Tab-separated table of C-alpha atoms in Angstrom:
chain	number	residue	atom	x	y	z
A	1	UNK	CA	24.026	3.715	2.287
A	2	UNK	CA	23.547	0.127	0.886
A	3	UNK	CA	23.331	-2.336	3.385
A	4	UNK	CA	23.131	-5.787	0.557
A	5	UNK	CA	21.126	-8.579	2.042
A	6	UNK	CA	22.520	-12.534	1.635
A	7	UNK	CA	20.370	-15.388	2.355
A	8	UNK	CA	18.107	-18.058	-0.074
A	9	UNK	CA	15.363	-15.991	-1.421
A	10	UNK	CA	11.513	-17.009	0.026
A	11	UNK	CA	8.366	-17.504	-1.775
A	12	UNK	CA	7.324	-15.081	-4.779
A	13	UNK	CA	4.164	-12.832	-4.853
A	14	UNK	CA	2.234	-11.206	-7.175
A	15	UNK	CA	3.658	-7.235	-7.836
A	16	UNK	CA	1.440	-4.077	-8.963
A	17	UNK	CA	2.723	-2.789	-12.081
A	18	UNK	CA	1.457	0.587	-13.755
A	19	UNK	CA	3.517	2.010	-11.213
A	20	UNK	CA	6.259	4.859	-10.316
A	21	UNK	CA	8.973	2.486	-8.441
A	22	UNK	CA	12.333	3.952	-7.384
A	23	UNK	CA	15.029	1.742	-10.000
A	24	UNK	CA	18.568	3.299	-8.248
A	25	UNK	CA	19.925	6.551	-6.477
A	26	UNK	CA	20.041	9.106	-10.260
A	27	UNK	CA	23.887	10.399	-8.061
A	28	UNK	CA	25.431	7.664	-9.574
A	29	UNK	CA	24.166	8.287	-12.392
A	30	UNK	CA	27.015	10.341	-14.357
A	31	UNK	CA	26.747	12.982	-18.364
A	32	UNK	CA	27.867	9.186	-19.904
A	33	UNK	CA	27.539	7.137	-17.493
A	34	UNK	CA	25.522	3.647	-16.963
A	35	UNK	CA	23.937	1.354	-14.583
A	36	UNK	CA	22.124	-1.396	-14.091
A	37	UNK	CA	19.120	-2.491	-12.096
A	38	UNK	CA	16.625	-5.094	-11.279
A	39	UNK	CA	13.244	-3.502	-10.943
A	40	UNK	CA	9.794	-6.000	-10.225
A	41	UNK	CA	11.502	-9.471	-12.700
A	42	UNK	CA	12.689	-6.453	-15.332
A	43	UNK	CA	16.532	-6.355	-16.273
A	44	UNK	CA	17.208	-2.145	-16.850
A	45	UNK	CA	20.119	-0.097	-17.756
A	46	UNK	CA	19.359	3.295	-17.065
A	47	UNK	CA	22.383	5.811	-18.464
A	48	UNK	CA	22.501	10.199	-18.686
A	49	UNK	CA	22.678	12.066	-21.928
A	50	UNK	CA	25.832	14.018	-22.044
A	51	UNK	CA	22.459	17.093	-21.786
A	52	UNK	CA	21.462	16.150	-18.814
A	53	UNK	CA	18.755	13.492	-19.439
A	54	UNK	CA	18.667	10.466	-16.913
A	55	UNK	CA	17.425	7.530	-19.210
A	56	UNK	CA	15.786	3.778	-18.907
A	57	UNK	CA	15.911	0.583	-21.001
A	58	UNK	CA	15.131	-2.623	-20.761
A	59	UNK	CA	18.277	-4.154	-20.968
A	60	UNK	CA	18.309	-6.524	-23.254
A	61	UNK	CA	19.040	-6.050	-27.641
A	62	UNK	CA	15.484	-6.056	-29.897
A	63	UNK	CA	16.982	-7.540	-32.021
A	64	UNK	CA	19.087	-11.199	-30.911
A	65	UNK	CA	18.343	-10.620	-27.343
A	66	UNK	CA	21.518	-9.828	-26.365
A	67	UNK	CA	22.372	-7.304	-22.770
A	68	UNK	CA	22.559	-4.055	-24.205
A	69	UNK	CA	24.786	-2.813	-21.307
A	70	UNK	CA	27.097	-5.691	-22.718
A	71	UNK	CA	27.320	-3.097	-25.320
A	72	UNK	CA	28.769	1.213	-25.643
A	73	UNK	CA	27.100	4.319	-24.304
A	74	UNK	CA	29.360	7.725	-26.247
A	75	UNK	CA	26.364	9.485	-24.412
A	76	UNK	CA	23.854	10.194	-26.901
A	77	UNK	CA	23.712	6.381	-28.137
A	78	UNK	CA	23.479	2.753	-27.128
A	79	UNK	CA	25.180	0.599	-29.051
A	80	UNK	CA	24.560	-3.513	-29.451
A	81	UNK	CA	27.353	-5.259	-28.293
A	82	UNK	CA	26.132	-7.325	-30.442
A	83	UNK	CA	25.662	-6.817	-34.440
A	84	UNK	CA	26.159	-3.028	-33.800
A	85	UNK	CA	22.218	-1.520	-33.524
A	86	UNK	CA	22.439	2.138	-32.332
A	87	UNK	CA	19.250	3.332	-30.535
A	88	UNK	CA	18.826	6.532	-28.607
A	89	UNK	CA	17.918	5.376	-24.990
A	90	UNK	CA	14.920	8.347	-23.836
A	91	UNK	CA	13.170	7.150	-27.070
A	92	UNK	CA	14.578	3.739	-27.868
A	93	UNK	CA	13.664	4.274	-31.380
A	94	UNK	CA	16.809	2.688	-33.615
A	95	UNK	CA	19.060	5.077	-35.586
A	96	UNK	CA	21.318	3.217	-36.902
A	97	UNK	CA	21.256	-0.911	-38.424
A	98	UNK	CA	25.471	-1.343	-39.862
A	99	UNK	CA	24.257	-4.507	-41.730
A	100	UNK	CA	21.426	-2.816	-44.303
A	101	UNK	CA	22.355	-2.456	-47.718
A	102	UNK	CA	21.327	0.132	-50.276
A	103	UNK	CA	19.320	-3.549	-51.971
A	104	UNK	CA	17.056	-3.390	-47.741
A	105	UNK	CA	13.995	-0.699	-47.360
A	106	UNK	CA	13.650	-1.288	-43.575
A	107	UNK	CA	13.013	1.716	-41.860
A	108	UNK	CA	15.163	1.489	-38.656
A	109	UNK	CA	13.394	4.143	-37.257
A	110	UNK	CA	10.542	2.350	-37.122
A	111	UNK	CA	12.344	0.488	-33.870
A	112	UNK	CA	12.348	0.590	-31.264
A	113	UNK	CA	14.195	-0.753	-27.964
A	114	UNK	CA	12.622	-0.895	-25.008
A	115	UNK	CA	12.318	2.257	-22.252
A	116	UNK	CA	10.401	2.989	-19.804
A	117	UNK	CA	9.708	7.129	-18.317
A	118	UNK	CA	11.735	8.077	-15.279
A	119	UNK	CA	11.993	11.014	-13.440
A	120	UNK	CA	15.276	12.503	-10.740
A	121	UNK	CA	12.993	13.153	-7.840
A	122	UNK	CA	14.549	13.373	-3.604
A	123	UNK	CA	17.354	11.670	-5.770
A	124	UNK	CA	16.254	8.636	-6.385
A	125	UNK	CA	15.498	8.088	-10.203
A	126	UNK	CA	12.158	6.568	-10.765
A	127	UNK	CA	10.957	4.418	-13.525
A	128	UNK	CA	7.403	4.361	-14.675
A	129	UNK	CA	6.853	0.232	-15.392
A	130	UNK	CA	3.940	-0.348	-17.337
A	131	UNK	CA	0.877	-2.780	-17.059
A	132	UNK	CA	1.765	-5.792	-19.932
A	133	UNK	CA	0.541	-5.030	-23.046
A	134	UNK	CA	0.246	-1.289	-22.623
A	135	UNK	CA	2.484	-0.623	-25.430
A	136	UNK	CA	5.062	1.874	-25.167
A	137	UNK	CA	4.838	4.219	-22.496
A	138	UNK	CA	6.065	7.624	-23.088
A	139	UNK	CA	6.387	10.546	-20.553
A	140	UNK	CA	4.459	12.235	-23.089
A	141	UNK	CA	1.175	10.123	-21.326
A	142	UNK	CA	-1.389	10.611	-18.275
A	143	UNK	CA	0.355	8.455	-15.897
A	144	UNK	CA	0.107	9.109	-12.096
A	145	UNK	CA	1.985	12.132	-10.213
A	146	UNK	CA	5.717	10.515	-9.326
A	147	UNK	CA	5.851	10.171	-5.070
A	148	UNK	CA	8.004	13.084	-3.548
A	149	UNK	CA	8.925	13.460	0.156
A	150	UNK	CA	6.992	15.766	2.098
A	151	UNK	CA	8.690	19.244	2.945
A	152	UNK	CA	8.430	21.505	5.264
A	153	UNK	CA	10.732	24.947	4.193
A	154	UNK	CA	12.658	25.855	2.055
A	155	UNK	CA	16.425	24.757	4.613
A	156	UNK	CA	16.256	21.449	5.238
A	157	UNK	CA	19.633	18.608	5.387
A	158	UNK	CA	18.623	14.476	4.381
A	159	UNK	CA	20.184	11.676	4.169
A	160	UNK	CA	19.330	8.612	2.359
A	161	UNK	CA	19.130	4.873	3.448
A	162	UNK	CA	18.961	1.687	1.403
A	163	UNK	CA	18.841	-2.640	2.158
A	164	UNK	CA	18.422	-5.439	-0.099
A	165	UNK	CA	15.968	-7.778	1.589
A	166	UNK	CA	16.053	-12.168	0.816
A	167	UNK	CA	11.982	-11.540	1.141
A	168	UNK	CA	8.846	-10.908	-1.809
A	169	UNK	CA	7.229	-6.993	-0.871
A	170	UNK	CA	4.450	-8.365	0.415
A	171	UNK	CA	6.307	-9.609	3.418
A	172	UNK	CA	9.111	-6.680	3.010
A	173	UNK	CA	6.006	-4.098	3.625
A	174	UNK	CA	3.951	-6.089	6.750
A	175	UNK	CA	7.450	-6.194	8.119
A	176	UNK	CA	7.704	-1.845	7.320
A	177	UNK	CA	3.544	-0.973	8.753
A	178	UNK	CA	4.187	-3.382	11.842
A	179	UNK	CA	4.410	-1.501	15.107
A	180	UNK	CA	4.842	-4.393	17.432
A	181	UNK	CA	8.260	-5.178	16.671
A	182	UNK	CA	10.034	-1.806	17.731
A	183	UNK	CA	10.711	-3.285	21.277
A	184	UNK	CA	12.268	-6.682	19.756
A	185	UNK	CA	13.636	-5.944	16.531
A	186	UNK	CA	14.641	-2.346	17.532
A	187	UNK	CA	16.378	-3.060	21.052
A	188	UNK	CA	18.866	-0.926	21.722
A	189	UNK	CA	19.982	2.107	24.277
A	190	UNK	CA	20.064	4.426	21.920
A	191	UNK	CA	15.828	3.453	20.621
A	192	UNK	CA	13.514	0.831	23.266
A	193	UNK	CA	13.817	-1.835	25.225
A	194	UNK	CA	12.441	-4.805	26.544
A	195	UNK	CA	11.444	-3.290	29.867
A	196	UNK	CA	10.062	-0.148	27.801
A	197	UNK	CA	6.804	-2.547	26.735
A	198	UNK	CA	3.357	-1.010	27.586
A	199	UNK	CA	-0.140	-0.067	25.535
A	200	UNK	CA	-1.179	2.158	23.150
A	201	UNK	CA	-4.164	3.027	21.708
A	202	UNK	CA	-3.871	4.458	17.964
A	203	UNK	CA	-6.426	5.965	15.777
A	204	UNK	CA	-6.178	5.026	11.642
A	205	UNK	CA	-8.536	6.051	9.786
A	206	UNK	CA	-9.094	5.539	5.369
A	207	UNK	CA	-7.152	7.172	2.728
A	208	UNK	CA	-9.173	6.833	-1.015
A	209	UNK	CA	-7.228	8.076	-4.392
A	210	UNK	CA	-10.968	8.838	-5.632
A	211	UNK	CA	-8.903	10.563	-9.132
A	212	UNK	CA	-7.828	7.638	-10.461
A	213	UNK	CA	-10.434	5.457	-8.471
A	214	UNK	CA	-9.018	3.384	-5.633
A	215	UNK	CA	-5.649	2.643	-7.239
A	216	UNK	CA	-3.424	4.714	-4.818
A	217	UNK	CA	-5.512	4.002	-1.512
A	218	UNK	CA	-3.873	3.614	1.019
A	219	UNK	CA	-4.432	4.626	5.695
A	220	UNK	CA	-3.142	6.680	7.846
A	221	UNK	CA	-2.304	6.053	11.392
A	222	UNK	CA	-4.029	9.892	12.747
A	223	UNK	CA	-1.852	12.608	13.893
A	224	UNK	CA	-1.120	11.961	17.852
A	225	UNK	CA	1.800	12.020	19.998
A	226	UNK	CA	4.823	9.872	19.028
A	227	UNK	CA	6.344	6.854	20.974
A	228	UNK	CA	7.422	8.058	24.624
A	229	UNK	CA	9.127	5.055	25.225
A	230	UNK	CA	11.444	5.995	21.805
A	231	UNK	CA	14.492	8.126	22.779
A	232	UNK	CA	15.058	9.834	19.924
A	233	UNK	CA	11.569	11.101	19.828
A	234	UNK	CA	12.778	12.148	23.220
A	235	UNK	CA	14.538	14.794	22.235
A	236	UNK	CA	12.571	16.474	19.986
A	237	UNK	CA	9.801	18.207	23.302
A	238	UNK	CA	6.085	17.668	22.064
A	239	UNK	CA	6.283	15.777	18.730
A	240	UNK	CA	3.471	15.470	16.776
A	241	UNK	CA	3.645	12.437	14.039
A	242	UNK	CA	1.158	11.545	11.163
A	243	UNK	CA	1.872	8.274	8.979
A	244	UNK	CA	-0.087	7.185	5.693
A	245	UNK	CA	0.408	4.112	4.132
A	246	UNK	CA	-0.272	4.491	-0.134
A	247	UNK	CA	-0.028	1.607	-2.351
A	248	UNK	CA	1.210	0.191	-3.808
A	249	UNK	CA	4.738	0.150	-1.365
A	250	UNK	CA	5.090	3.373	0.152
A	251	UNK	CA	5.123	5.107	3.936
A	252	UNK	CA	5.177	8.724	4.191
A	253	UNK	CA	5.988	9.829	8.751
A	254	UNK	CA	5.516	13.941	9.203
A	255	UNK	CA	6.230	15.260	11.999
A	256	UNK	CA	6.602	17.970	13.456
A	257	UNK	CA	7.065	19.749	17.291
A	258	UNK	CA	6.985	23.269	18.718
A	259	UNK	CA	9.168	24.168	21.010
A	260	UNK	CA	9.299	25.793	23.821
A	261	UNK	CA	10.208	29.761	21.494
A	262	UNK	CA	7.118	28.873	19.776
A	263	UNK	CA	9.736	27.991	16.877
A	264	UNK	CA	8.478	24.343	14.478
A	265	UNK	CA	10.961	22.073	13.310
A	266	UNK	CA	9.465	19.448	11.398
A	267	UNK	CA	10.918	15.386	9.960
A	268	UNK	CA	9.659	14.041	6.711
A	269	UNK	CA	10.776	10.212	5.615
A	270	UNK	CA	9.362	8.622	2.803
A	271	UNK	CA	9.842	4.843	2.352
A	272	UNK	CA	9.413	2.589	-0.535
A	273	UNK	CA	9.553	-1.856	-0.386
A	274	UNK	CA	10.312	-2.184	-4.388
A	275	UNK	CA	9.735	-5.887	-5.734
A	276	UNK	CA	13.175	-6.757	-7.168
A	277	UNK	CA	12.381	-9.578	-8.459
A	278	UNK	CA	8.776	-11.608	-7.297
A	279	UNK	CA	10.518	-13.407	-4.665
A	280	UNK	CA	13.062	-10.184	-3.100
A	281	UNK	CA	12.785	-6.998	-2.365
A	282	UNK	CA	14.249	-3.736	-1.793
A	283	UNK	CA	13.784	-0.631	0.768
A	284	UNK	CA	14.525	3.029	-0.192
A	285	UNK	CA	14.673	5.546	2.273
A	286	UNK	CA	14.810	9.599	1.897
A	287	UNK	CA	14.321	11.409	4.785
A	288	UNK	CA	14.339	15.244	4.961
A	289	UNK	CA	14.407	17.132	8.637
A	290	UNK	CA	15.190	21.180	9.594
A	291	UNK	CA	15.650	19.918	13.290
A	292	UNK	CA	19.652	20.885	14.078
A	293	UNK	CA	19.842	22.543	10.927
A	294	UNK	CA	23.643	24.552	11.904
A	295	UNK	CA	24.488	21.092	13.883
A	296	UNK	CA	27.691	20.293	13.324
A	297	UNK	CA	27.871	16.215	12.035
A	298	UNK	CA	24.066	15.717	11.792
A	299	UNK	CA	24.249	14.319	8.940
A	300	UNK	CA	26.055	11.575	9.633
A	301	UNK	CA	25.048	11.207	12.329
A	302	UNK	CA	21.642	10.413	11.689
A	303	UNK	CA	23.248	8.305	8.622
A	304	UNK	CA	25.148	6.178	11.105
A	305	UNK	CA	22.237	5.247	13.740
A	306	UNK	CA	19.210	5.649	10.176
A	307	UNK	CA	21.055	1.764	8.719
A	308	UNK	CA	21.668	0.777	12.545
A	309	UNK	CA	17.596	0.871	11.939
A	310	UNK	CA	17.883	-0.431	8.748
A	311	UNK	CA	19.729	-2.804	9.120
A	312	UNK	CA	18.069	-4.800	12.347
A	313	UNK	CA	14.854	-5.409	9.440
A	314	UNK	CA	17.132	-6.096	7.577
A	315	UNK	CA	18.761	-9.254	9.213
A	316	UNK	CA	15.761	-10.124	10.986
A	317	UNK	CA	14.157	-10.671	7.192
A	318	UNK	CA	16.808	-13.060	6.313
A	319	UNK	CA	16.325	-15.010	9.540
A	320	UNK	CA	13.002	-14.450	8.967
A	321	UNK	CA	13.598	-16.140	4.671
A	322	UNK	CA	15.064	-18.881	6.694
A	323	UNK	CA	11.114	-20.250	8.058
A	324	UNK	CA	9.607	-18.733	4.817
A	325	UNK	CA	12.330	-21.616	2.400
A	326	UNK	CA	9.679	-23.590	3.037
A	327	UNK	CA	6.118	-21.484	2.369
A	328	UNK	CA	4.481	-22.084	5.688
A	329	UNK	CA	0.792	-21.004	6.529
A	330	UNK	CA	0.717	-17.443	9.107
A	331	UNK	CA	-1.380	-16.418	11.039
A	332	UNK	CA	-2.448	-12.731	11.812
A	333	UNK	CA	-3.914	-11.684	14.879
A	334	UNK	CA	-6.042	-8.418	15.742
A	335	UNK	CA	-5.126	-5.551	16.674
A	336	UNK	CA	-1.423	-6.205	15.719
A	337	UNK	CA	-1.524	-7.315	12.360
A	338	UNK	CA	-4.811	-4.625	11.224
A	339	UNK	CA	-2.633	-3.170	9.312
A	340	UNK	CA	-1.021	-6.080	7.135
A	341	UNK	CA	-3.885	-7.879	6.492
A	342	UNK	CA	-6.432	-3.879	4.990
A	343	UNK	CA	-2.683	-3.942	2.752
A	344	UNK	CA	-3.757	-7.518	1.675
A	345	UNK	CA	-7.230	-5.762	1.014
A	346	UNK	CA	-6.125	-3.210	-0.718
A	347	UNK	CA	-3.990	-5.312	-3.066
A	348	UNK	CA	-6.109	-7.483	-4.046
A	349	UNK	CA	-8.723	-4.337	-4.601
A	350	UNK	CA	-6.472	-2.929	-6.967
A	351	UNK	CA	-5.355	-5.812	-9.514
A	352	UNK	CA	-8.732	-7.148	-9.654
A	353	UNK	CA	-10.226	-3.603	-10.283
A	354	UNK	CA	-12.997	-4.997	-7.147
A	355	UNK	CA	-14.038	-4.364	-3.435
A	356	UNK	CA	-14.764	-2.427	-0.915
A	357	UNK	CA	-12.177	-0.339	0.442
A	358	UNK	CA	-11.127	-2.238	4.506
A	359	UNK	CA	-11.393	0.743	5.975
A	360	UNK	CA	-15.620	1.949	6.199
A	361	UNK	CA	-14.242	5.076	8.121
A	362	UNK	CA	-12.489	6.046	11.349
A	363	UNK	CA	-11.224	2.890	13.936
A	364	UNK	CA	-9.098	2.091	16.735
A	365	UNK	CA	-6.319	-0.360	17.639
A	366	UNK	CA	-4.905	-1.278	20.675
A	367	UNK	CA	-1.606	-2.911	21.285
A	368	UNK	CA	1.508	-3.545	24.077
A	369	UNK	CA	4.498	-2.666	22.068
């Protein structure tokens, strides 16, 4: 399910390259079909070859700059509309230049259009967007692992949600991890009421990705009982939830509950906030669960309420974008805004390549929500 936004763009933010990002839902890419999207300010042409292989190319012919999406895809090669240059889309290698004659010694296969590694995972086409100047990057290069939704059993149901936001990725992310907006933005009979606000204490701990030099560092809200003022959680009995935020844009939530018969049930979600441009972003949510696995209509009901929940966040961001157009000075407070402060510190550490993790060890935060 996709939710579109309608508002003017807000201020720009610096983007993190050298990462995997969900470009679009892979289910929409049929064999022999293509789709156009924007990712980190890069126009992209994605498609699926006749053999099922996904590809992602910069939507630009290297010859004269016309979008490749204006041309043709026959299931094997992409052909430019302007001069008929033909490319193998997975590698970007040029296979044919129709204007060449026997007097030319140019080898078309030495020319490459920009292509990107792409992997299908959890229903998304994940595209690796390299740093500027990295040269041609292929799936055979040593790349970071592709993000994946954790699952705790072979049988589960799943759902996907998507919403466009008229704000930059920084505002999208700190809105995603904000612990205090629930009773206001998500006020509803099926979730929370304004009268349910009470003081909360949560423990956090640092996450350090030592394998990649801290590039995907983050923090964890340690295992705890979820909010008692959220109605759906109460239906699970006594669940335990863990929430991780990992650079550049990933929020993992896992909930494990045990019923009266000792059977464990679980829910997991992976939410990403992906920069579409420097001033706009998109939320993608994929969730899986084995709760009510055999109950009819569980998935459409979950999608319905999930879409309502995401739409509430989206509407708030649309309204916030009005105030952000003048790029005002903003403030972050303790303790409710500590996760936002940690995110900004981790992002600067990643971009500059220096600095300590903002959490030296486990900490305890307090707020009312």
